[in-house]
Amino acid sequence: MSIKKHPAIALSAEKLVAHRGYRAKYPENTALSITQAIKAGALFVELDVQFSQDKLPIIYHDTNLSRVSGSDKDVFNCARDELLRYPAYELERLGSCFIDEKISPLEHLVTILEDNPEVKAFVELKDESIEHCGREVILASVQEILRPVVDRAVIMSFDYSLALGARQNGWPLVGLVLRSWDDLYSDEVKAVKPDFIYTDHHIIPPECDLTSIESLANTTLVAYEVGSRELGYALLARGVDMLETFEIEELLATI
């Protein structure tokens, strides 16, 4: 894709999602990262959810604790009370600056959203935990916790059946993450009627007219991972609706 500036389209906060919070400067998927993204101006944040051995949700991307927490344990082998005592500081990427930051339960997101009523969150439920717990357990737990912020929490997943389950349960904001571009034309994706569709920008066909795709007509298309304003302008010009980025402050600085 040819990348050039498109100054007529502003990279405003309404167009940007803070991917795992403000990951460029803070440990991903932590309360600190999420709140710092909001302080930087984010109106939309994204985070990942895994489940513990006792089938309770934590804000975390990996199933193994080594990369973020420095321990060679799996989340599925630890009770949540134990997991919440582990740091979430990303030693290799960020050093020991944030070693006092801990793994957060999903309930912390509710508190953050209640303190910031202008903010919405994309809550991605990870495939590994779906396999570990089952879709019904995952949805029941997450929906109960997020109920106080039901109108500002998007439940989403790569698992289309889980997204459909959230829709059938009456959850008002549902998203899915495309496994492949061709899935846009599948009955499975169409059945979800997603409010948001996430896609890796690399899999969007170069010559594709996004306005011609039926599955995109009544949804918001979010592209990830967007690390520069030039790429952001190019994607918006093609018809992408929103951009997910680790670099929330840098992209907001273009306003």
PDB file of C-alpha atoms in Angstrom:
ATOM      1  CA  MET A   1       0.000   0.000   0.000  1.00  0.00           C
ATOM      2  CA  SER A   2       1.290   3.435  -0.917  1.00  0.00           C
ATOM      3  CA  ILE A   3       1.619   5.585   2.206  1.00  0.00           C
ATOM      4  CA  LYS A   4       1.286   9.353   2.019  1.00  0.00           C
ATOM      5  CA  LYS A   5      -0.209  12.077   4.132  1.00  0.00           C
ATOM      6  CA  HIS A   6      -3.916  12.826   3.924  1.00  0.00           C
ATOM      7  CA  PRO A   7      -4.258  16.042   5.975  1.00  0.00           C
ATOM      8  CA  ALA A   8      -8.012  16.300   5.368  1.00  0.00           C
ATOM      9  CA  ILE A   9      -8.576  13.375   7.768  1.00  0.00           C
ATOM     10  CA  ALA A  10      -7.664  14.208  11.347  1.00  0.00           C
ATOM     11  CA  LEU A  11      -6.212  11.575  13.645  1.00  0.00           C
ATOM     12  CA  SER A  12      -8.596  12.538  16.413  1.00  0.00           C
ATOM     13  CA  ALA A  13      -9.280  10.634  19.619  1.00  0.00           C
ATOM     14  CA  GLU A  14     -12.552   9.404  18.097  1.00  0.00           C
ATOM     15  CA  LYS A  15     -10.507   7.530  15.471  1.00  0.00           C
ATOM     16  CA  LEU A  16      -7.924   5.916  17.770  1.00  0.00           C
ATOM     17  CA  VAL A  17      -7.854   2.923  20.106  1.00  0.00           C
ATOM     18  CA  ALA A  18      -5.096   2.572  22.691  1.00  0.00           C
ATOM     19  CA  HIS A  19      -3.860  -0.992  22.112  1.00  0.00           C
ATOM     20  CA  ARG A  20      -3.299  -2.700  25.489  1.00  0.00           C
ATOM     21  CA  GLY A  21      -3.413   0.795  26.967  1.00  0.00           C
ATOM     22  CA  TYR A  22      -0.442   3.113  26.468  1.00  0.00           C
ATOM     23  CA  ARG A  23       1.909   0.246  25.665  1.00  0.00           C
ATOM     24  CA  ALA A  24       4.648   2.339  24.073  1.00  0.00           C
ATOM     25  CA  LYS A  25       5.607   3.748  27.480  1.00  0.00           C
ATOM     26  CA  TYR A  26       4.025   1.486  30.108  1.00  0.00           C
ATOM     27  CA  PRO A  27       3.571  -2.255  30.783  1.00  0.00           C
ATOM     28  CA  GLU A  28       0.790  -3.568  28.573  1.00  0.00           C
ATOM     29  CA  ASN A  29      -2.637  -4.507  29.904  1.00  0.00           C
ATOM     30  CA  THR A  30      -2.089  -2.941  33.311  1.00  0.00           C
ATOM     31  CA  ALA A  31      -4.268  -0.489  35.178  1.00  0.00           C
ATOM     32  CA  LEU A  32      -1.368   1.960  34.843  1.00  0.00           C
ATOM     33  CA  SER A  33      -1.161   1.548  31.068  1.00  0.00           C
ATOM     34  CA  ILE A  34      -4.912   1.999  30.646  1.00  0.00           C
ATOM     35  CA  THR A  35      -5.155   5.056  32.886  1.00  0.00           C
ATOM     36  CA  GLN A  36      -2.096   6.661  31.265  1.00  0.00           C
ATOM     37  CA  ALA A  37      -3.659   6.153  27.829  1.00  0.00           C
ATOM     38  CA  ILE A  38      -6.735   7.984  29.059  1.00  0.00           C
ATOM     39  CA  LYS A  39      -4.616  10.772  30.521  1.00  0.00           C
ATOM     40  CA  ALA A  40      -2.920  11.060  27.118  1.00  0.00           C
ATOM     41  CA  GLY A  41      -6.343  11.667  25.557  1.00  0.00           C
ATOM     42  CA  ALA A  42      -7.616   8.214  24.572  1.00  0.00           C
ATOM     43  CA  LEU A  43     -11.382   7.785  24.358  1.00  0.00           C
ATOM     44  CA  PHE A  44     -11.074   4.099  23.412  1.00  0.00           C
ATOM     45  CA  VAL A  45      -8.844   1.506  25.031  1.00  0.00           C
ATOM     46  CA  GLU A  46      -8.297  -2.166  24.216  1.00  0.00           C
ATOM     47  CA  LEU A  47      -7.234  -4.922  26.569  1.00  0.00           C
ATOM     48  CA  ASP A  48      -6.895  -8.697  26.649  1.00  0.00           C
ATOM     49  CA  VAL A  49      -8.466 -11.136  29.084  1.00  0.00           C
ATOM     50  CA  GLN A  50      -7.200 -14.528  30.168  1.00  0.00           C
ATOM     51  CA  PHE A  51      -8.672 -16.771  32.858  1.00  0.00           C
ATOM     52  CA  SER A  52      -7.016 -18.310  35.890  1.00  0.00           C
ATOM     53  CA  GLN A  53      -7.019 -21.923  37.072  1.00  0.00           C
ATOM     54  CA  ASP A  54     -10.148 -21.155  39.115  1.00  0.00           C
ATOM     55  CA  LYS A  55     -11.769 -19.623  36.037  1.00  0.00           C
ATOM     56  CA  LEU A  56     -11.658 -15.967  37.000  1.00  0.00           C
ATOM     57  CA  PRO A  57     -10.642 -13.180  34.563  1.00  0.00           C
ATOM     58  CA  ILE A  58      -7.414 -11.196  34.601  1.00  0.00           C
ATOM     59  CA  ILE A  59      -6.254  -8.447  32.244  1.00  0.00           C
ATOM     60  CA  TYR A  60      -3.417 -10.243  30.455  1.00  0.00           C
ATOM     61  CA  HIS A  61      -2.380 -11.235  26.944  1.00  0.00           C
ATOM     62  CA  ASP A  62      -0.169 -14.297  27.290  1.00  0.00           C
ATOM     63  CA  THR A  63      -0.894 -17.653  28.881  1.00  0.00           C
ATOM     64  CA  ASN A  64       2.660 -17.831  30.232  1.00  0.00           C
ATOM     65  CA  LEU A  65       3.891 -15.293  32.789  1.00  0.00           C
ATOM     66  CA  SER A  66       7.497 -15.067  31.624  1.00  0.00           C
ATOM     67  CA  ARG A  67       7.394 -12.130  29.188  1.00  0.00           C
ATOM     68  CA  VAL A  68       5.345  -9.731  31.300  1.00  0.00           C
ATOM     69  CA  SER A  69       5.789 -11.014  34.858  1.00  0.00           C
ATOM     70  CA  GLY A  70       9.157 -12.797  34.850  1.00  0.00           C
ATOM     71  CA  SER A  71       7.877 -16.167  36.024  1.00  0.00           C
ATOM     72  CA  ASP A  72       7.791 -19.388  34.037  1.00  0.00           C
ATOM     73  CA  LYS A  73       4.269 -20.303  35.095  1.00  0.00           C
ATOM     74  CA  ASP A  74       1.031 -20.603  33.146  1.00  0.00           C
ATOM     75  CA  VAL A  75      -2.072 -18.676  34.098  1.00  0.00           C
ATOM     76  CA  PHE A  76      -4.116 -21.875  33.890  1.00  0.00           C
ATOM     77  CA  ASN A  77      -2.000 -23.417  36.655  1.00  0.00           C
ATOM     78  CA  CYS A  78      -2.446 -20.545  39.128  1.00  0.00           C
ATOM     79  CA  ALA A  79      -5.450 -19.377  41.126  1.00  0.00           C
ATOM     80  CA  ARG A  80      -6.355 -15.758  40.508  1.00  0.00           C
ATOM     81  CA  ASP A  81      -5.373 -14.652  44.028  1.00  0.00           C
ATOM     82  CA  GLU A  82      -1.863 -15.905  43.294  1.00  0.00           C
ATOM     83  CA  LEU A  83      -1.737 -14.261  39.856  1.00  0.00           C
ATOM     84  CA  LEU A  84      -2.706 -10.876  41.266  1.00  0.00           C
ATOM     85  CA  ARG A  85       0.431 -10.918  43.427  1.00  0.00           C
ATOM     86  CA  TYR A  86       2.709 -11.165  40.390  1.00  0.00           C
ATOM     87  CA  PRO A  87       4.223  -8.020  38.874  1.00  0.00           C
ATOM     88  CA  ALA A  88       3.279  -6.961  35.356  1.00  0.00           C
ATOM     89  CA  TYR A  89       6.303  -4.942  34.331  1.00  0.00           C
ATOM     90  CA  GLU A  90       7.865  -6.354  31.118  1.00  0.00           C
ATOM     91  CA  LEU A  91      11.455  -6.578  32.323  1.00  0.00           C
ATOM     92  CA  GLU A  92      13.031  -7.200  28.918  1.00  0.00           C
ATOM     93  CA  ARG A  93      11.285  -4.259  27.239  1.00  0.00           C
ATOM     94  CA  LEU A  94      11.022  -1.733  30.072  1.00  0.00           C
ATOM     95  CA  GLY A  95      13.557  -2.791  32.687  1.00  0.00           C
ATOM     96  CA  SER A  96      12.555  -2.780  36.349  1.00  0.00           C
ATOM     97  CA  CYS A  97      10.922   0.678  36.344  1.00  0.00           C
ATOM     98  CA  PHE A  98       7.413  -0.714  36.824  1.00  0.00           C
ATOM     99  CA  ILE A  99       8.120  -3.747  38.993  1.00  0.00           C
ATOM    100  CA  ASP A 100       5.573  -2.566  41.576  1.00  0.00           C
ATOM    101  CA  GLU A 101       2.751  -2.747  39.009  1.00  0.00           C
ATOM    102  CA  LYS A 102       0.668  -5.908  39.499  1.00  0.00           C
ATOM    103  CA  ILE A 103      -1.538  -8.053  37.292  1.00  0.00           C
ATOM    104  CA  SER A 104      -5.066  -6.637  37.387  1.00  0.00           C
ATOM    105  CA  PRO A 105      -8.392  -8.434  37.681  1.00  0.00           C
ATOM    106  CA  LEU A 106     -11.005  -7.502  35.082  1.00  0.00           C
ATOM    107  CA  GLU A 107     -12.907  -5.667  37.815  1.00  0.00           C
ATOM    108  CA  HIS A 108     -10.263  -2.926  37.706  1.00  0.00           C
ATOM    109  CA  LEU A 109     -11.450  -1.990  34.227  1.00  0.00           C
ATOM    110  CA  VAL A 110     -14.928  -1.320  35.576  1.00  0.00           C
ATOM    111  CA  THR A 111     -13.512   1.072  38.157  1.00  0.00           C
ATOM    112  CA  ILE A 112     -11.467   2.872  35.501  1.00  0.00           C
ATOM    113  CA  LEU A 113     -14.474   3.247  33.202  1.00  0.00           C
ATOM    114  CA  GLU A 114     -16.672   4.455  36.039  1.00  0.00           C
ATOM    115  CA  ASP A 115     -14.050   7.105  36.815  1.00  0.00           C
ATOM    116  CA  ASN A 116     -13.869   8.084  33.116  1.00  0.00           C
ATOM    117  CA  PRO A 117     -17.431   8.093  31.726  1.00  0.00           C
ATOM    118  CA  GLU A 118     -16.301   9.359  28.308  1.00  0.00           C
ATOM    119  CA  VAL A 119     -14.180   6.241  27.650  1.00  0.00           C
ATOM    120  CA  LYS A 120     -15.152   2.950  25.981  1.00  0.00           C
ATOM    121  CA  ALA A 121     -13.210  -0.317  26.174  1.00  0.00           C
ATOM    122  CA  PHE A 122     -12.674  -3.186  23.762  1.00  0.00           C
ATOM    123  CA  VAL A 123     -12.374  -6.361  25.835  1.00  0.00           C
ATOM    124  CA  GLU A 124     -10.761  -9.176  23.858  1.00  0.00           C
ATOM    125  CA  LEU A 125     -11.419 -12.641  25.244  1.00  0.00           C
ATOM    126  CA  LYS A 126      -8.486 -14.861  24.333  1.00  0.00           C
ATOM    127  CA  ASP A 127      -8.850 -18.164  22.504  1.00  0.00           C
ATOM    128  CA  GLU A 128      -6.704 -20.092  24.988  1.00  0.00           C
ATOM    129  CA  SER A 129      -8.999 -19.207  27.887  1.00  0.00           C
ATOM    130  CA  ILE A 130     -12.073 -20.029  25.850  1.00  0.00           C
ATOM    131  CA  GLU A 131     -10.625 -23.492  25.339  1.00  0.00           C
ATOM    132  CA  HIS A 132      -9.695 -23.688  29.035  1.00  0.00           C
ATOM    133  CA  CYS A 133     -13.058 -22.613  30.441  1.00  0.00           C
ATOM    134  CA  GLY A 134     -15.635 -22.957  27.681  1.00  0.00           C
ATOM    135  CA  ARG A 135     -17.607 -20.177  26.029  1.00  0.00           C
ATOM    136  CA  GLU A 136     -20.555 -20.210  28.437  1.00  0.00           C
ATOM    137  CA  VAL A 137     -18.366 -19.834  31.526  1.00  0.00           C
ATOM    138  CA  ILE A 138     -16.307 -17.074  29.895  1.00  0.00           C
ATOM    139  CA  LEU A 139     -19.324 -15.070  28.785  1.00  0.00           C
ATOM    140  CA  ALA A 140     -21.233 -15.462  32.036  1.00  0.00           C
ATOM    141  CA  SER A 141     -18.258 -14.261  34.083  1.00  0.00           C
ATOM    142  CA  VAL A 142     -17.300 -11.340  31.846  1.00  0.00           C
ATOM    143  CA  GLN A 143     -20.846 -10.118  31.328  1.00  0.00           C
ATOM    144  CA  GLU A 144     -21.552 -10.175  35.067  1.00  0.00           C
ATOM    145  CA  ILE A 145     -18.416  -8.162  35.835  1.00  0.00           C
ATOM    146  CA  LEU A 146     -18.925  -5.647  33.014  1.00  0.00           C
ATOM    147  CA  ARG A 147     -22.650  -5.139  33.630  1.00  0.00           C
ATOM    148  CA  PRO A 148     -22.153  -1.759  35.396  1.00  0.00           C
ATOM    149  CA  VAL A 149     -20.506  -0.410  32.217  1.00  0.00           C
ATOM    150  CA  VAL A 150     -22.534  -2.430  29.724  1.00  0.00           C
ATOM    151  CA  ASP A 151     -22.957   0.490  27.332  1.00  0.00           C
ATOM    152  CA  ARG A 152     -19.202   1.183  27.151  1.00  0.00           C
ATOM    153  CA  ALA A 153     -17.645  -2.276  26.998  1.00  0.00           C
ATOM    154  CA  VAL A 154     -17.295  -4.100  23.691  1.00  0.00           C
ATOM    155  CA  ILE A 155     -16.966  -7.861  24.101  1.00  0.00           C
ATOM    156  CA  MET A 156     -14.872  -9.234  21.246  1.00  0.00           C
ATOM    157  CA  SER A 157     -12.828 -12.242  20.203  1.00  0.00           C
ATOM    158  CA  PHE A 158     -11.176 -14.122  17.360  1.00  0.00           C
ATOM    159  CA  ASP A 159     -13.697 -16.826  18.293  1.00  0.00           C
ATOM    160  CA  TYR A 160     -16.722 -16.053  16.133  1.00  0.00           C
ATOM    161  CA  SER A 161     -18.949 -18.451  18.059  1.00  0.00           C
ATOM    162  CA  LEU A 162     -18.204 -16.618  21.289  1.00  0.00           C
ATOM    163  CA  ALA A 163     -19.023 -13.290  19.648  1.00  0.00           C
ATOM    164  CA  LEU A 164     -22.286 -14.779  18.410  1.00  0.00           C
ATOM    165  CA  GLY A 165     -23.011 -16.003  21.938  1.00  0.00           C
ATOM    166  CA  ALA A 166     -22.528 -12.498  23.316  1.00  0.00           C
ATOM    167  CA  ARG A 167     -24.923 -11.179  20.680  1.00  0.00           C
ATOM    168  CA  GLN A 168     -27.513 -13.865  21.454  1.00  0.00           C
ATOM    169  CA  ASN A 169     -27.191 -13.038  25.158  1.00  0.00           C
ATOM    170  CA  GLY A 170     -28.250  -9.493  24.353  1.00  0.00           C
ATOM    171  CA  TRP A 171     -24.901  -7.825  24.971  1.00  0.00           C
ATOM    172  CA  PRO A 172     -25.269  -4.454  23.218  1.00  0.00           C
ATOM    173  CA  LEU A 173     -21.709  -3.998  21.912  1.00  0.00           C
ATOM    174  CA  VAL A 174     -20.069  -6.970  20.193  1.00  0.00           C
ATOM    175  CA  GLY A 175     -16.922  -7.180  18.113  1.00  0.00           C
ATOM    176  CA  LEU A 176     -14.884  -9.812  16.367  1.00  0.00           C
ATOM    177  CA  VAL A 177     -11.301 -10.012  15.165  1.00  0.00           C
ATOM    178  CA  LEU A 178     -10.897 -11.413  11.667  1.00  0.00           C
ATOM    179  CA  ARG A 179      -8.851 -14.573  11.327  1.00  0.00           C
ATOM    180  CA  SER A 180      -8.697 -14.003   7.572  1.00  0.00           C
ATOM    181  CA  TRP A 181     -10.054 -11.350   5.206  1.00  0.00           C
ATOM    182  CA  ASP A 182     -12.218 -13.860   3.349  1.00  0.00           C
ATOM    183  CA  ASP A 183     -14.132 -14.498   6.573  1.00  0.00           C
ATOM    184  CA  LEU A 184     -15.952 -11.211   5.936  1.00  0.00           C
ATOM    185  CA  TYR A 185     -17.996 -13.081   3.349  1.00  0.00           C
ATOM    186  CA  SER A 186     -18.828 -16.034   5.623  1.00  0.00           C
ATOM    187  CA  ASP A 187     -22.244 -16.738   7.082  1.00  0.00           C
ATOM    188  CA  GLU A 188     -20.577 -17.153  10.486  1.00  0.00           C
ATOM    189  CA  VAL A 189     -19.383 -13.555  10.555  1.00  0.00           C
ATOM    190  CA  LYS A 190     -22.595 -12.184   9.090  1.00  0.00           C
ATOM    191  CA  ALA A 191     -24.636 -13.982  11.772  1.00  0.00           C
ATOM    192  CA  VAL A 192     -22.842 -12.068  14.537  1.00  0.00           C
ATOM    193  CA  LYS A 193     -23.866  -8.685  13.111  1.00  0.00           C
ATOM    194  CA  PRO A 194     -20.829  -7.169  14.843  1.00  0.00           C
ATOM    195  CA  ASP A 195     -20.761  -3.551  15.895  1.00  0.00           C
ATOM    196  CA  PHE A 196     -16.983  -3.611  15.393  1.00  0.00           C
ATOM    197  CA  ILE A 197     -14.726  -5.680  13.160  1.00  0.00           C
ATOM    198  CA  TYR A 198     -11.013  -5.710  13.904  1.00  0.00           C
ATOM    199  CA  THR A 199      -8.459  -6.595  11.233  1.00  0.00           C
ATOM    200  CA  ASP A 200      -4.712  -6.674  10.855  1.00  0.00           C
ATOM    201  CA  HIS A 201      -4.151  -3.948   8.257  1.00  0.00           C
ATOM    202  CA  HIS A 202      -1.705  -6.215   6.427  1.00  0.00           C
ATOM    203  CA  ILE A 203      -4.486  -8.582   5.339  1.00  0.00           C
ATOM    204  CA  ILE A 204      -6.638  -5.910   3.677  1.00  0.00           C
ATOM    205  CA  PRO A 205      -6.282  -6.560  -0.072  1.00  0.00           C
ATOM    206  CA  PRO A 206      -4.462  -3.626  -1.734  1.00  0.00           C
ATOM    207  CA  GLU A 207      -7.123  -2.940  -4.374  1.00  0.00           C
ATOM    208  CA  CYS A 208     -10.158  -3.765  -2.233  1.00  0.00           C
ATOM    209  CA  ASP A 209     -13.025  -1.248  -2.227  1.00  0.00           C
ATOM    210  CA  LEU A 210     -14.112  -1.371   1.411  1.00  0.00           C
ATOM    211  CA  THR A 211     -17.361   0.438   0.639  1.00  0.00           C
ATOM    212  CA  SER A 212     -18.500  -2.455  -1.547  1.00  0.00           C
ATOM    213  CA  ILE A 213     -18.389  -5.159   1.141  1.00  0.00           C
ATOM    214  CA  GLU A 214     -21.799  -5.982   2.592  1.00  0.00           C
ATOM    215  CA  SER A 215     -20.400  -7.142   5.956  1.00  0.00           C
ATOM    216  CA  LEU A 216     -18.805  -3.735   6.510  1.00  0.00           C
ATOM    217  CA  ALA A 217     -21.896  -1.684   5.708  1.00  0.00           C
ATOM    218  CA  ASN A 218     -23.261  -1.490   9.255  1.00  0.00           C
ATOM    219  CA  THR A 219     -20.166  -1.931  11.356  1.00  0.00           C
ATOM    220  CA  THR A 220     -17.052  -0.034  12.408  1.00  0.00           C
ATOM    221  CA  LEU A 221     -13.829  -1.350  10.876  1.00  0.00           C
ATOM    222  CA  VAL A 222     -10.799  -1.097  13.174  1.00  0.00           C
ATOM    223  CA  ALA A 223      -7.297  -1.747  11.793  1.00  0.00           C
ATOM    224  CA  TYR A 224      -4.254  -2.715  13.830  1.00  0.00           C
ATOM    225  CA  GLU A 225      -1.298  -2.256  14.512  1.00  0.00           C
ATOM    226  CA  VAL A 226      -0.828   1.345  13.354  1.00  0.00           C
ATOM    227  CA  GLY A 227       2.448   2.843  14.500  1.00  0.00           C
ATOM    228  CA  SER A 228       2.667   6.002  12.385  1.00  0.00           C
ATOM    229  CA  ARG A 229       0.403   8.831  11.349  1.00  0.00           C
ATOM    230  CA  GLU A 230       1.305   8.277   7.679  1.00  0.00           C
ATOM    231  CA  LEU A 231      -0.057   4.734   7.800  1.00  0.00           C
ATOM    232  CA  GLY A 232      -3.054   5.967   9.757  1.00  0.00           C
ATOM    233  CA  TYR A 233      -3.912   8.596   7.156  1.00  0.00           C
ATOM    234  CA  ALA A 234      -3.615   6.035   4.363  1.00  0.00           C
ATOM    235  CA  LEU A 235      -5.912   3.535   6.083  1.00  0.00           C
ATOM    236  CA  LEU A 236      -8.531   6.163   6.916  1.00  0.00           C
ATOM    237  CA  ALA A 237      -8.456   7.402   3.324  1.00  0.00           C
ATOM    238  CA  ARG A 238      -9.233   3.867   2.142  1.00  0.00           C
ATOM    239  CA  GLY A 239     -12.312   3.659   4.341  1.00  0.00           C
ATOM    240  CA  VAL A 240     -11.050   2.152   7.596  1.00  0.00           C
ATOM    241  CA  ASP A 241     -13.024   3.733  10.438  1.00  0.00           C
ATOM    242  CA  MET A 242     -10.657   3.467  13.413  1.00  0.00           C
ATOM    243  CA  LEU A 243      -6.996   2.713  14.126  1.00  0.00           C
ATOM    244  CA  GLU A 244      -5.520   0.706  16.969  1.00  0.00           C
ATOM    245  CA  THR A 245      -2.097   1.784  18.165  1.00  0.00           C
ATOM    246  CA  PHE A 246       0.512   1.262  20.865  1.00  0.00           C
ATOM    247  CA  GLU A 247       1.559   4.878  20.219  1.00  0.00           C
ATOM    248  CA  ILE A 248      -1.591   6.662  21.386  1.00  0.00           C
ATOM    249  CA  GLU A 249       0.077   9.911  22.475  1.00  0.00           C
ATOM    250  CA  GLU A 250       2.209  10.214  19.345  1.00  0.00           C
ATOM    251  CA  LEU A 251      -0.767   9.779  17.027  1.00  0.00           C
ATOM    252  CA  LEU A 252      -2.948  12.130  19.059  1.00  0.00           C
ATOM    253  CA  ALA A 253      -0.219  14.769  18.836  1.00  0.00           C
ATOM    254  CA  THR A 254      -1.035  15.189  15.143  1.00  0.00           C
ATOM    255  CA  ILE A 255      -4.345  16.915  15.892  1.00  0.00           C
TER     256      ILE A 255
END
